[in-house]
Protein backbone atom coordinates (compact mmCIF):
# COMPACT_ATOMS: atom_id res chain seq x y z
CA UNK A 1 0.00 0.00 0.00
CA UNK A 2 1.39 3.38 -0.97
CA UNK A 3 1.74 6.42 1.27
CA UNK A 4 -0.95 8.11 -0.85
CA UNK A 5 -3.37 5.24 -0.19
CA UNK A 6 -2.72 5.47 3.54
CA UNK A 7 -3.24 9.25 3.52
CA UNK A 8 -6.55 8.79 1.68
CA UNK A 9 -7.69 6.19 4.21
CA UNK A 10 -6.80 8.53 7.09
CA UNK A 11 -8.74 11.38 5.48
CA UNK A 12 -11.76 9.16 4.87
CA UNK A 13 -11.64 7.97 8.49
CA UNK A 14 -11.45 11.57 9.71
CA UNK A 15 -14.63 12.38 7.77
CA UNK A 16 -16.38 9.29 9.17
CA UNK A 17 -15.30 10.26 12.70
CA UNK A 18 -16.65 13.77 12.15
CA UNK A 19 -20.07 12.37 11.15
CA UNK A 20 -20.13 9.99 14.13
CA UNK A 21 -19.17 12.80 16.52
CA UNK A 22 -21.90 15.00 15.02
CA UNK A 23 -24.47 12.28 15.71
CA UNK A 24 -23.20 11.64 19.24
CA UNK A 25 -23.22 15.30 20.27
CA UNK A 26 -26.75 15.82 18.94
CA UNK A 27 -28.08 12.71 20.69
CA UNK A 28 -26.41 13.65 24.00
CA UNK A 29 -27.56 17.26 23.84
CA UNK A 30 -23.93 18.43 23.94
CA UNK A 31 -24.21 21.97 22.56
CA UNK A 32 -20.57 23.03 23.06
CA UNK A 33 -19.28 19.74 21.61
CA UNK A 34 -21.64 20.10 18.66
CA UNK A 35 -20.59 23.71 17.96
CA UNK A 36 -16.90 22.73 18.14
CA UNK A 37 -17.39 20.63 15.00
CA UNK A 38 -17.94 23.79 12.94
CA UNK A 39 -15.84 26.77 11.95
CA UNK A 40 -16.46 30.02 13.81
CA UNK A 41 -18.31 31.53 10.84
CA UNK A 42 -20.37 28.42 10.00
CA UNK A 43 -24.10 28.61 9.33
CA UNK A 44 -26.71 25.85 9.45
CA UNK A 45 -29.72 26.47 7.25
CA UNK A 46 -32.95 24.64 6.63
CA UNK A 47 -36.58 25.36 5.82
CA UNK A 48 -37.52 28.36 7.94
CA UNK A 49 -34.36 28.61 10.02
CA UNK A 50 -30.76 29.78 9.95
CA UNK A 51 -28.28 29.70 12.81
CA UNK A 52 -24.78 31.13 12.54
CA UNK A 53 -21.72 31.11 14.78
CA UNK A 54 -20.82 29.05 17.83
CA UNK A 55 -23.33 30.64 20.20
CA UNK A 56 -26.34 29.95 17.98
CA UNK A 57 -25.11 26.57 16.71
CA UNK A 58 -24.51 25.30 20.23
CA UNK A 59 -28.25 25.69 20.87
CA UNK A 60 -29.24 23.16 18.20
CA UNK A 61 -29.01 20.03 20.38
CA UNK A 62 -31.13 21.64 23.13
CA UNK A 63 -33.68 22.73 20.53
CA UNK A 64 -34.03 19.13 19.34
CA UNK A 65 -34.44 17.93 22.93
CA UNK A 66 -37.42 20.29 23.26
CA UNK A 67 -38.99 18.85 20.11
CA UNK A 68 -38.24 15.15 20.72
CA UNK A 69 -38.08 13.02 23.85
CA UNK A 70 -34.89 11.44 22.49
CA UNK A 71 -32.98 11.12 19.24
CA UNK A 72 -30.87 8.33 17.83
CA UNK A 73 -28.67 9.03 14.85
CA UNK A 74 -26.79 6.27 13.05
CA UNK A 75 -24.03 6.87 10.53
CA UNK A 76 -24.42 4.63 7.51
CA UNK A 77 -23.76 4.57 3.77
CA UNK A 78 -21.14 7.28 3.91
CA UNK A 79 -19.36 8.18 0.70
CA UNK A 80 -16.61 10.72 0.16
CA UNK A 81 -14.57 11.94 -2.77
CA UNK A 82 -11.35 13.58 -1.68
CA UNK A 83 -9.29 15.68 -4.06
CA UNK A 84 -6.32 17.40 -2.45
CA UNK A 85 -7.63 19.59 0.38
CA UNK A 86 -11.25 19.38 -0.76
CA UNK A 87 -13.85 16.73 -0.01
CA UNK A 88 -17.43 16.16 -1.06
CA UNK A 89 -19.64 13.45 0.30
CA UNK A 90 -22.92 12.19 1.61
CA UNK A 91 -23.81 10.53 4.91
CSV table of N, CA, C and O in Angstrom, one decimal:
chain,number,residue,atom,x,y,z
A,1,UNK,N,0.9,-1.2,0.0
A,1,UNK,CA,0.0,0.0,0.0
A,1,UNK,C,0.9,1.2,0.0
A,1,UNK,O,1.8,1.3,0.8
A,2,UNK,N,0.6,2.2,-0.8
A,2,UNK,CA,1.4,3.4,-1.0
A,2,UNK,C,1.1,4.4,0.1
A,2,UNK,O,0.0,4.3,0.8
A,3,UNK,N,2.0,5.3,0.3
A,3,UNK,CA,1.7,6.4,1.3
A,3,UNK,C,0.5,7.2,0.9
A,3,UNK,O,-0.3,7.7,1.8
A,4,UNK,N,0.2,7.4,-0.4
A,4,UNK,CA,-1.0,8.1,-0.8
A,4,UNK,C,-2.2,7.4,-0.5
A,4,UNK,O,-3.2,8.0,-0.1
A,5,UNK,N,-2.2,6.0,-0.6
A,5,UNK,CA,-3.4,5.2,-0.2
A,5,UNK,C,-3.6,5.4,1.3
A,5,UNK,O,-4.8,5.5,1.7
A,6,UNK,N,-2.6,5.3,2.1
A,6,UNK,CA,-2.7,5.5,3.5
A,6,UNK,C,-3.3,6.8,3.9
A,6,UNK,O,-4.1,7.0,4.8
A,7,UNK,N,-2.8,7.9,3.2
A,7,UNK,CA,-3.2,9.2,3.5
A,7,UNK,C,-4.7,9.4,3.2
A,7,UNK,O,-5.5,10.0,3.9
A,8,UNK,N,-5.1,8.8,2.1
A,8,UNK,CA,-6.6,8.8,1.7
A,8,UNK,C,-7.4,8.1,2.7
A,8,UNK,O,-8.5,8.6,3.1
A,9,UNK,N,-6.9,6.9,3.2
A,9,UNK,CA,-7.7,6.2,4.2
A,9,UNK,C,-7.8,7.0,5.5
A,9,UNK,O,-8.9,7.0,6.1
A,10,UNK,N,-6.7,7.7,5.9
A,10,UNK,CA,-6.8,8.5,7.1
A,10,UNK,C,-7.8,9.7,6.9
A,10,UNK,O,-8.6,10.0,7.8
A,11,UNK,N,-7.8,10.3,5.7
A,11,UNK,CA,-8.7,11.4,5.5
A,11,UNK,C,-10.2,10.9,5.5
A,11,UNK,O,-11.1,11.5,6.1
A,12,UNK,N,-10.4,9.7,4.9
A,12,UNK,CA,-11.8,9.2,4.9
A,12,UNK,C,-12.2,8.8,6.3
A,12,UNK,O,-13.4,9.0,6.7
A,13,UNK,N,-11.3,8.3,7.1
A,13,UNK,CA,-11.6,8.0,8.5
A,13,UNK,C,-11.9,9.2,9.3
A,13,UNK,O,-12.9,9.3,10.1
A,14,UNK,N,-11.2,10.3,9.0
A,14,UNK,CA,-11.5,11.6,9.7
A,14,UNK,C,-12.9,12.1,9.4
A,14,UNK,O,-13.6,12.6,10.3
A,15,UNK,N,-13.3,12.0,8.1
A,15,UNK,CA,-14.6,12.4,7.8
A,15,UNK,C,-15.7,11.5,8.4
A,15,UNK,O,-16.7,12.0,8.9
A,16,UNK,N,-15.4,10.2,8.5
A,16,UNK,CA,-16.4,9.3,9.2
A,16,UNK,C,-16.5,9.6,10.7
A,16,UNK,O,-17.6,9.7,11.2
A,17,UNK,N,-15.3,9.9,11.3
A,17,UNK,CA,-15.3,10.3,12.7
A,17,UNK,C,-16.1,11.6,12.9
A,17,UNK,O,-16.8,11.7,13.9
A,18,UNK,N,-15.9,12.5,12.0
A,18,UNK,CA,-16.7,13.8,12.2
A,18,UNK,C,-18.2,13.5,12.1
A,18,UNK,O,-18.9,14.0,13.0
A,19,UNK,N,-18.6,12.7,11.2
A,19,UNK,CA,-20.1,12.4,11.2
A,19,UNK,C,-20.5,11.6,12.4
A,19,UNK,O,-21.6,11.9,12.9
A,20,UNK,N,-19.7,10.7,12.9
A,20,UNK,CA,-20.1,10.0,14.1
A,20,UNK,C,-20.2,10.9,15.4
A,20,UNK,O,-21.0,10.8,16.2
A,21,UNK,N,-19.2,11.8,15.4
A,21,UNK,CA,-19.2,12.8,16.5
A,21,UNK,C,-20.4,13.8,16.4
A,21,UNK,O,-21.0,14.1,17.5
A,22,UNK,N,-20.7,14.2,15.2
A,22,UNK,CA,-21.9,15.0,15.0
A,22,UNK,C,-23.1,14.3,15.6
A,22,UNK,O,-23.9,14.9,16.4
A,23,UNK,N,-23.3,13.0,15.2
A,23,UNK,CA,-24.5,12.3,15.7
A,23,UNK,C,-24.5,12.1,17.2
A,23,UNK,O,-25.5,12.3,17.9
A,24,UNK,N,-23.3,11.8,17.8
A,24,UNK,CA,-23.2,11.6,19.2
A,24,UNK,C,-23.5,12.9,20.0
A,24,UNK,O,-24.3,12.9,21.0
A,25,UNK,N,-23.0,14.1,19.5
A,25,UNK,CA,-23.2,15.3,20.3
A,25,UNK,C,-24.7,15.7,20.2
A,25,UNK,O,-25.2,16.2,21.2
A,26,UNK,N,-25.3,15.5,19.1
A,26,UNK,CA,-26.7,15.8,18.9
A,26,UNK,C,-27.6,14.9,19.9
A,26,UNK,O,-28.4,15.4,20.7
A,27,UNK,N,-27.3,13.6,19.9
A,27,UNK,CA,-28.1,12.7,20.7
A,27,UNK,C,-27.9,12.9,22.2
A,27,UNK,O,-28.8,12.7,23.0
A,28,UNK,N,-26.7,13.4,22.6
A,28,UNK,CA,-26.4,13.7,24.0
A,28,UNK,C,-26.8,15.1,24.4
A,28,UNK,O,-26.7,15.4,25.6
A,29,UNK,N,-27.2,15.9,23.5
A,29,UNK,CA,-27.6,17.3,23.8
A,29,UNK,C,-26.3,18.1,24.2
A,29,UNK,O,-26.5,19.1,25.0
A,30,UNK,N,-25.2,17.8,23.6
A,30,UNK,CA,-23.9,18.4,23.9
A,30,UNK,C,-23.7,19.6,23.0
A,30,UNK,O,-23.1,19.5,22.0
A,31,UNK,N,-24.3,20.8,23.4
A,31,UNK,CA,-24.2,22.0,22.6
A,31,UNK,C,-22.8,22.4,22.3
A,31,UNK,O,-22.4,22.7,21.1
A,32,UNK,N,-21.9,22.6,23.3
A,32,UNK,CA,-20.6,23.0,23.1
A,32,UNK,C,-19.8,22.0,22.2
A,32,UNK,O,-19.0,22.5,21.3
A,33,UNK,N,-20.0,20.7,22.4
A,33,UNK,CA,-19.3,19.7,21.6
A,33,UNK,C,-19.8,19.8,20.2
A,33,UNK,O,-19.0,19.6,19.2
A,34,UNK,N,-21.1,20.0,20.0
A,34,UNK,CA,-21.6,20.1,18.7
A,34,UNK,C,-21.1,21.3,17.9
A,34,UNK,O,-20.6,21.2,16.8
A,35,UNK,N,-21.1,22.5,18.6
A,35,UNK,CA,-20.6,23.7,18.0
A,35,UNK,C,-19.1,23.6,17.6
A,35,UNK,O,-18.7,24.2,16.6
A,36,UNK,N,-18.3,22.9,18.4
A,36,UNK,CA,-16.9,22.7,18.1
A,36,UNK,C,-16.6,22.0,16.8
A,36,UNK,O,-15.5,22.1,16.3
A,37,UNK,N,-17.6,21.3,16.3
A,37,UNK,CA,-17.4,20.6,15.0
A,37,UNK,C,-17.4,21.6,13.8
A,37,UNK,O,-17.1,21.2,12.7
A,38,UNK,N,-17.8,22.8,14.0
A,38,UNK,CA,-17.9,23.8,12.9
A,38,UNK,C,-16.9,24.9,13.0
A,38,UNK,O,-16.3,25.1,14.1
A,39,UNK,N,-16.7,25.6,11.9
A,39,UNK,CA,-15.8,26.8,11.9
A,39,UNK,C,-16.6,27.9,12.6
A,39,UNK,O,-17.8,27.9,12.7
A,40,UNK,N,-15.9,28.9,13.1
A,40,UNK,CA,-16.5,30.0,13.8
A,40,UNK,C,-17.5,30.8,13.0
A,40,UNK,O,-18.5,31.3,13.6
A,41,UNK,N,-17.4,30.8,11.7
A,41,UNK,CA,-18.3,31.5,10.8
A,41,UNK,C,-19.3,30.6,10.2
A,41,UNK,O,-20.0,31.0,9.2
A,42,UNK,N,-19.5,29.4,10.6
A,42,UNK,CA,-20.4,28.4,10.0
A,42,UNK,C,-21.8,28.8,10.2
A,42,UNK,O,-22.2,29.5,11.1
A,43,UNK,N,-22.6,28.4,9.2
A,43,UNK,CA,-24.1,28.6,9.3
A,43,UNK,C,-24.8,27.3,9.0
A,43,UNK,O,-24.3,26.5,8.2
A,44,UNK,N,-25.9,27.0,9.7
A,44,UNK,CA,-26.7,25.9,9.4
A,44,UNK,C,-28.0,26.4,9.0
A,44,UNK,O,-28.7,27.2,9.7
A,45,UNK,N,-28.5,26.0,7.8
A,45,UNK,CA,-29.7,26.5,7.3
A,45,UNK,C,-30.7,25.3,6.9
A,45,UNK,O,-30.2,24.3,6.5
A,46,UNK,N,-31.9,25.6,7.0
A,46,UNK,CA,-32.9,24.6,6.6
A,46,UNK,C,-34.2,25.4,6.4
A,46,UNK,O,-34.3,26.6,6.5
A,47,UNK,N,-35.3,24.7,6.1
A,47,UNK,CA,-36.6,25.4,5.8
A,47,UNK,C,-37.0,26.2,7.0
A,47,UNK,O,-37.3,25.6,8.1
A,48,UNK,N,-37.0,27.5,6.9
A,48,UNK,CA,-37.5,28.4,7.9
A,48,UNK,C,-36.6,28.7,9.1
A,48,UNK,O,-37.0,29.3,10.1
A,49,UNK,N,-35.3,28.3,9.0
A,49,UNK,CA,-34.4,28.6,10.0
A,49,UNK,C,-32.9,28.8,9.5
A,49,UNK,O,-32.6,28.3,8.4
A,50,UNK,N,-32.2,29.6,10.2
A,50,UNK,CA,-30.8,29.8,9.9
A,50,UNK,C,-30.1,30.1,11.3
A,50,UNK,O,-30.5,31.0,12.0
A,51,UNK,N,-29.1,29.4,11.6
A,51,UNK,CA,-28.3,29.7,12.8
A,51,UNK,C,-26.8,29.9,12.4
A,51,UNK,O,-26.4,29.2,11.5
A,52,UNK,N,-26.1,30.8,13.0
A,52,UNK,CA,-24.8,31.1,12.5
A,52,UNK,C,-23.9,31.4,13.8
A,52,UNK,O,-24.3,32.0,14.7
A,53,UNK,N,-22.7,30.9,13.7
A,53,UNK,CA,-21.7,31.1,14.8
A,53,UNK,C,-21.9,30.1,15.9
A,53,UNK,O,-22.9,29.5,16.1
A,54,UNK,N,-20.8,30.0,16.7
A,54,UNK,CA,-20.8,29.1,17.8
A,54,UNK,C,-22.0,29.2,18.8
A,54,UNK,O,-22.6,28.2,19.2
A,55,UNK,N,-22.3,30.4,19.2
A,55,UNK,CA,-23.3,30.6,20.2
A,55,UNK,C,-24.7,30.1,19.7
A,55,UNK,O,-25.4,29.4,20.5
A,56,UNK,N,-25.0,30.4,18.5
A,56,UNK,CA,-26.3,29.9,18.0
A,56,UNK,C,-26.3,28.4,17.7
A,56,UNK,O,-27.3,27.7,18.0
A,57,UNK,N,-25.2,28.0,17.1
A,57,UNK,CA,-25.1,26.6,16.7
A,57,UNK,C,-25.1,25.7,17.9
A,57,UNK,O,-25.7,24.6,17.9
A,58,UNK,N,-24.5,26.1,19.0
A,58,UNK,CA,-24.5,25.3,20.2
A,58,UNK,C,-25.9,25.1,20.8
A,58,UNK,O,-26.1,24.1,21.6
A,59,UNK,N,-26.9,25.9,20.4
A,59,UNK,CA,-28.2,25.7,20.9
A,59,UNK,C,-29.0,24.6,20.1
A,59,UNK,O,-30.1,24.2,20.6
A,60,UNK,N,-28.5,24.1,19.0
A,60,UNK,CA,-29.2,23.2,18.2
A,60,UNK,C,-29.6,21.9,18.9
A,60,UNK,O,-30.7,21.4,18.9
A,61,UNK,N,-28.6,21.3,19.7
A,61,UNK,CA,-29.0,20.0,20.4
A,61,UNK,C,-30.1,20.3,21.4
A,61,UNK,O,-31.0,19.4,21.5
A,62,UNK,N,-30.1,21.4,22.1
A,62,UNK,CA,-31.1,21.6,23.1
A,62,UNK,C,-32.5,21.9,22.4
A,62,UNK,O,-33.5,21.4,23.0
A,63,UNK,N,-32.4,22.5,21.3
A,63,UNK,CA,-33.7,22.7,20.5
A,63,UNK,C,-34.3,21.4,20.1
A,63,UNK,O,-35.5,21.2,20.3
A,64,UNK,N,-33.5,20.4,19.7
A,64,UNK,CA,-34.0,19.1,19.3
A,64,UNK,C,-34.6,18.4,20.6
A,64,UNK,O,-35.6,17.7,20.5
A,65,UNK,N,-33.9,18.6,21.7
A,65,UNK,CA,-34.4,17.9,22.9
A,65,UNK,C,-35.8,18.5,23.3
A,65,UNK,O,-36.6,17.8,24.0
A,66,UNK,N,-36.1,19.7,23.0
A,66,UNK,CA,-37.4,20.3,23.3
A,66,UNK,C,-38.5,19.7,22.3
A,66,UNK,O,-39.6,19.6,22.7
A,67,UNK,N,-38.1,19.4,21.1
A,67,UNK,CA,-39.0,18.8,20.1
A,67,UNK,C,-39.2,17.3,20.2
A,67,UNK,O,-40.3,16.8,19.9
A,68,UNK,N,-38.2,16.6,20.7
A,68,UNK,CA,-38.2,15.2,20.7
A,68,UNK,C,-37.8,14.7,22.1
A,68,UNK,O,-36.9,15.2,22.7
A,69,UNK,N,-38.5,13.6,22.6
A,69,UNK,CA,-38.1,13.0,23.8
A,69,UNK,C,-36.6,12.5,23.8
A,69,UNK,O,-35.9,12.7,24.7
A,70,UNK,N,-36.3,11.9,22.7
A,70,UNK,CA,-34.9,11.4,22.5
A,70,UNK,C,-34.6,11.3,21.0
A,70,UNK,O,-35.6,11.3,20.2
A,71,UNK,N,-33.4,11.3,20.6
A,71,UNK,CA,-33.0,11.1,19.2
A,71,UNK,C,-32.0,10.0,19.2
A,71,UNK,O,-31.3,9.7,20.2
A,72,UNK,N,-31.9,9.4,18.0
A,72,UNK,CA,-30.9,8.3,17.8
A,72,UNK,C,-30.4,8.4,16.4
A,72,UNK,O,-31.2,8.1,15.5
A,73,UNK,N,-29.2,8.9,16.2
A,73,UNK,CA,-28.7,9.0,14.8
A,73,UNK,C,-27.7,7.9,14.6
A,73,UNK,O,-27.0,7.5,15.5
A,74,UNK,N,-27.8,7.3,13.4
A,74,UNK,CA,-26.8,6.3,13.1
A,74,UNK,C,-26.1,6.7,11.8
A,74,UNK,O,-26.7,7.4,10.9
A,75,UNK,N,-24.8,6.4,11.7
A,75,UNK,CA,-24.0,6.9,10.5
A,75,UNK,C,-23.9,5.7,9.6
A,75,UNK,O,-23.2,4.7,10.0
A,76,UNK,N,-24.5,5.8,8.4
A,76,UNK,CA,-24.4,4.6,7.5
A,76,UNK,C,-24.3,5.2,6.1
A,76,UNK,O,-24.6,6.3,5.8
A,77,UNK,N,-23.8,4.3,5.2
A,77,UNK,CA,-23.8,4.6,3.8
A,77,UNK,C,-23.0,5.9,3.5
A,77,UNK,O,-23.5,6.7,2.7
A,78,UNK,N,-21.9,6.1,4.1
A,78,UNK,CA,-21.1,7.3,3.9
A,78,UNK,C,-20.2,7.1,2.7
A,78,UNK,O,-19.5,6.1,2.5
A,79,UNK,N,-20.3,8.1,1.8
A,79,UNK,CA,-19.4,8.2,0.7
A,79,UNK,C,-18.6,9.5,0.7
A,79,UNK,O,-19.2,10.5,1.2
A,80,UNK,N,-17.4,9.5,0.2
A,80,UNK,CA,-16.6,10.7,0.2
A,80,UNK,C,-15.7,10.7,-1.0
A,80,UNK,O,-15.1,9.6,-1.4
A,81,UNK,N,-15.5,11.8,-1.7
A,81,UNK,CA,-14.6,11.9,-2.8
A,81,UNK,C,-13.6,13.0,-2.3
A,81,UNK,O,-14.0,14.1,-2.1
A,82,UNK,N,-12.4,12.7,-2.2
A,82,UNK,CA,-11.4,13.6,-1.7
A,82,UNK,C,-10.4,13.9,-2.8
A,82,UNK,O,-9.8,13.0,-3.4
A,83,UNK,N,-10.2,15.2,-3.1
A,83,UNK,CA,-9.3,15.7,-4.1
A,83,UNK,C,-8.4,16.8,-3.4
A,83,UNK,O,-8.9,17.9,-3.2
A,84,UNK,N,-7.2,16.4,-3.1
A,84,UNK,CA,-6.3,17.4,-2.4
A,84,UNK,C,-6.9,17.8,-1.1
A,84,UNK,O,-7.1,16.9,-0.2
A,85,UNK,N,-7.1,19.1,-0.9
A,85,UNK,CA,-7.6,19.6,0.4
A,85,UNK,C,-9.1,19.8,0.4
A,85,UNK,O,-9.7,20.5,1.2
A,86,UNK,N,-9.8,19.2,-0.6
A,86,UNK,CA,-11.3,19.4,-0.8
A,86,UNK,C,-11.9,18.0,-0.7
A,86,UNK,O,-11.4,17.1,-1.3
A,87,UNK,N,-13.1,18.0,-0.1
A,87,UNK,CA,-13.8,16.7,0.0
A,87,UNK,C,-15.3,17.0,-0.2
A,87,UNK,O,-15.8,18.1,0.1
A,88,UNK,N,-16.0,16.1,-0.9
A,88,UNK,CA,-17.4,16.2,-1.1
A,88,UNK,C,-18.0,14.8,-0.7
A,88,UNK,O,-17.3,13.8,-1.0
A,89,UNK,N,-19.1,14.8,-0.1
A,89,UNK,CA,-19.6,13.5,0.3
A,89,UNK,C,-21.1,13.5,0.7
A,89,UNK,O,-21.7,14.5,0.7
A,90,UNK,N,-21.5,12.3,1.1
A,90,UNK,CA,-22.9,12.2,1.6
A,90,UNK,C,-22.9,11.2,2.7
A,90,UNK,O,-22.3,10.1,2.6
A,91,UNK,N,-23.7,11.5,3.8
A,91,UNK,CA,-23.8,10.5,4.9
A,91,UNK,C,-25.3,10.3,5.1
A,91,UNK,O,-26.1,11.2,5.2
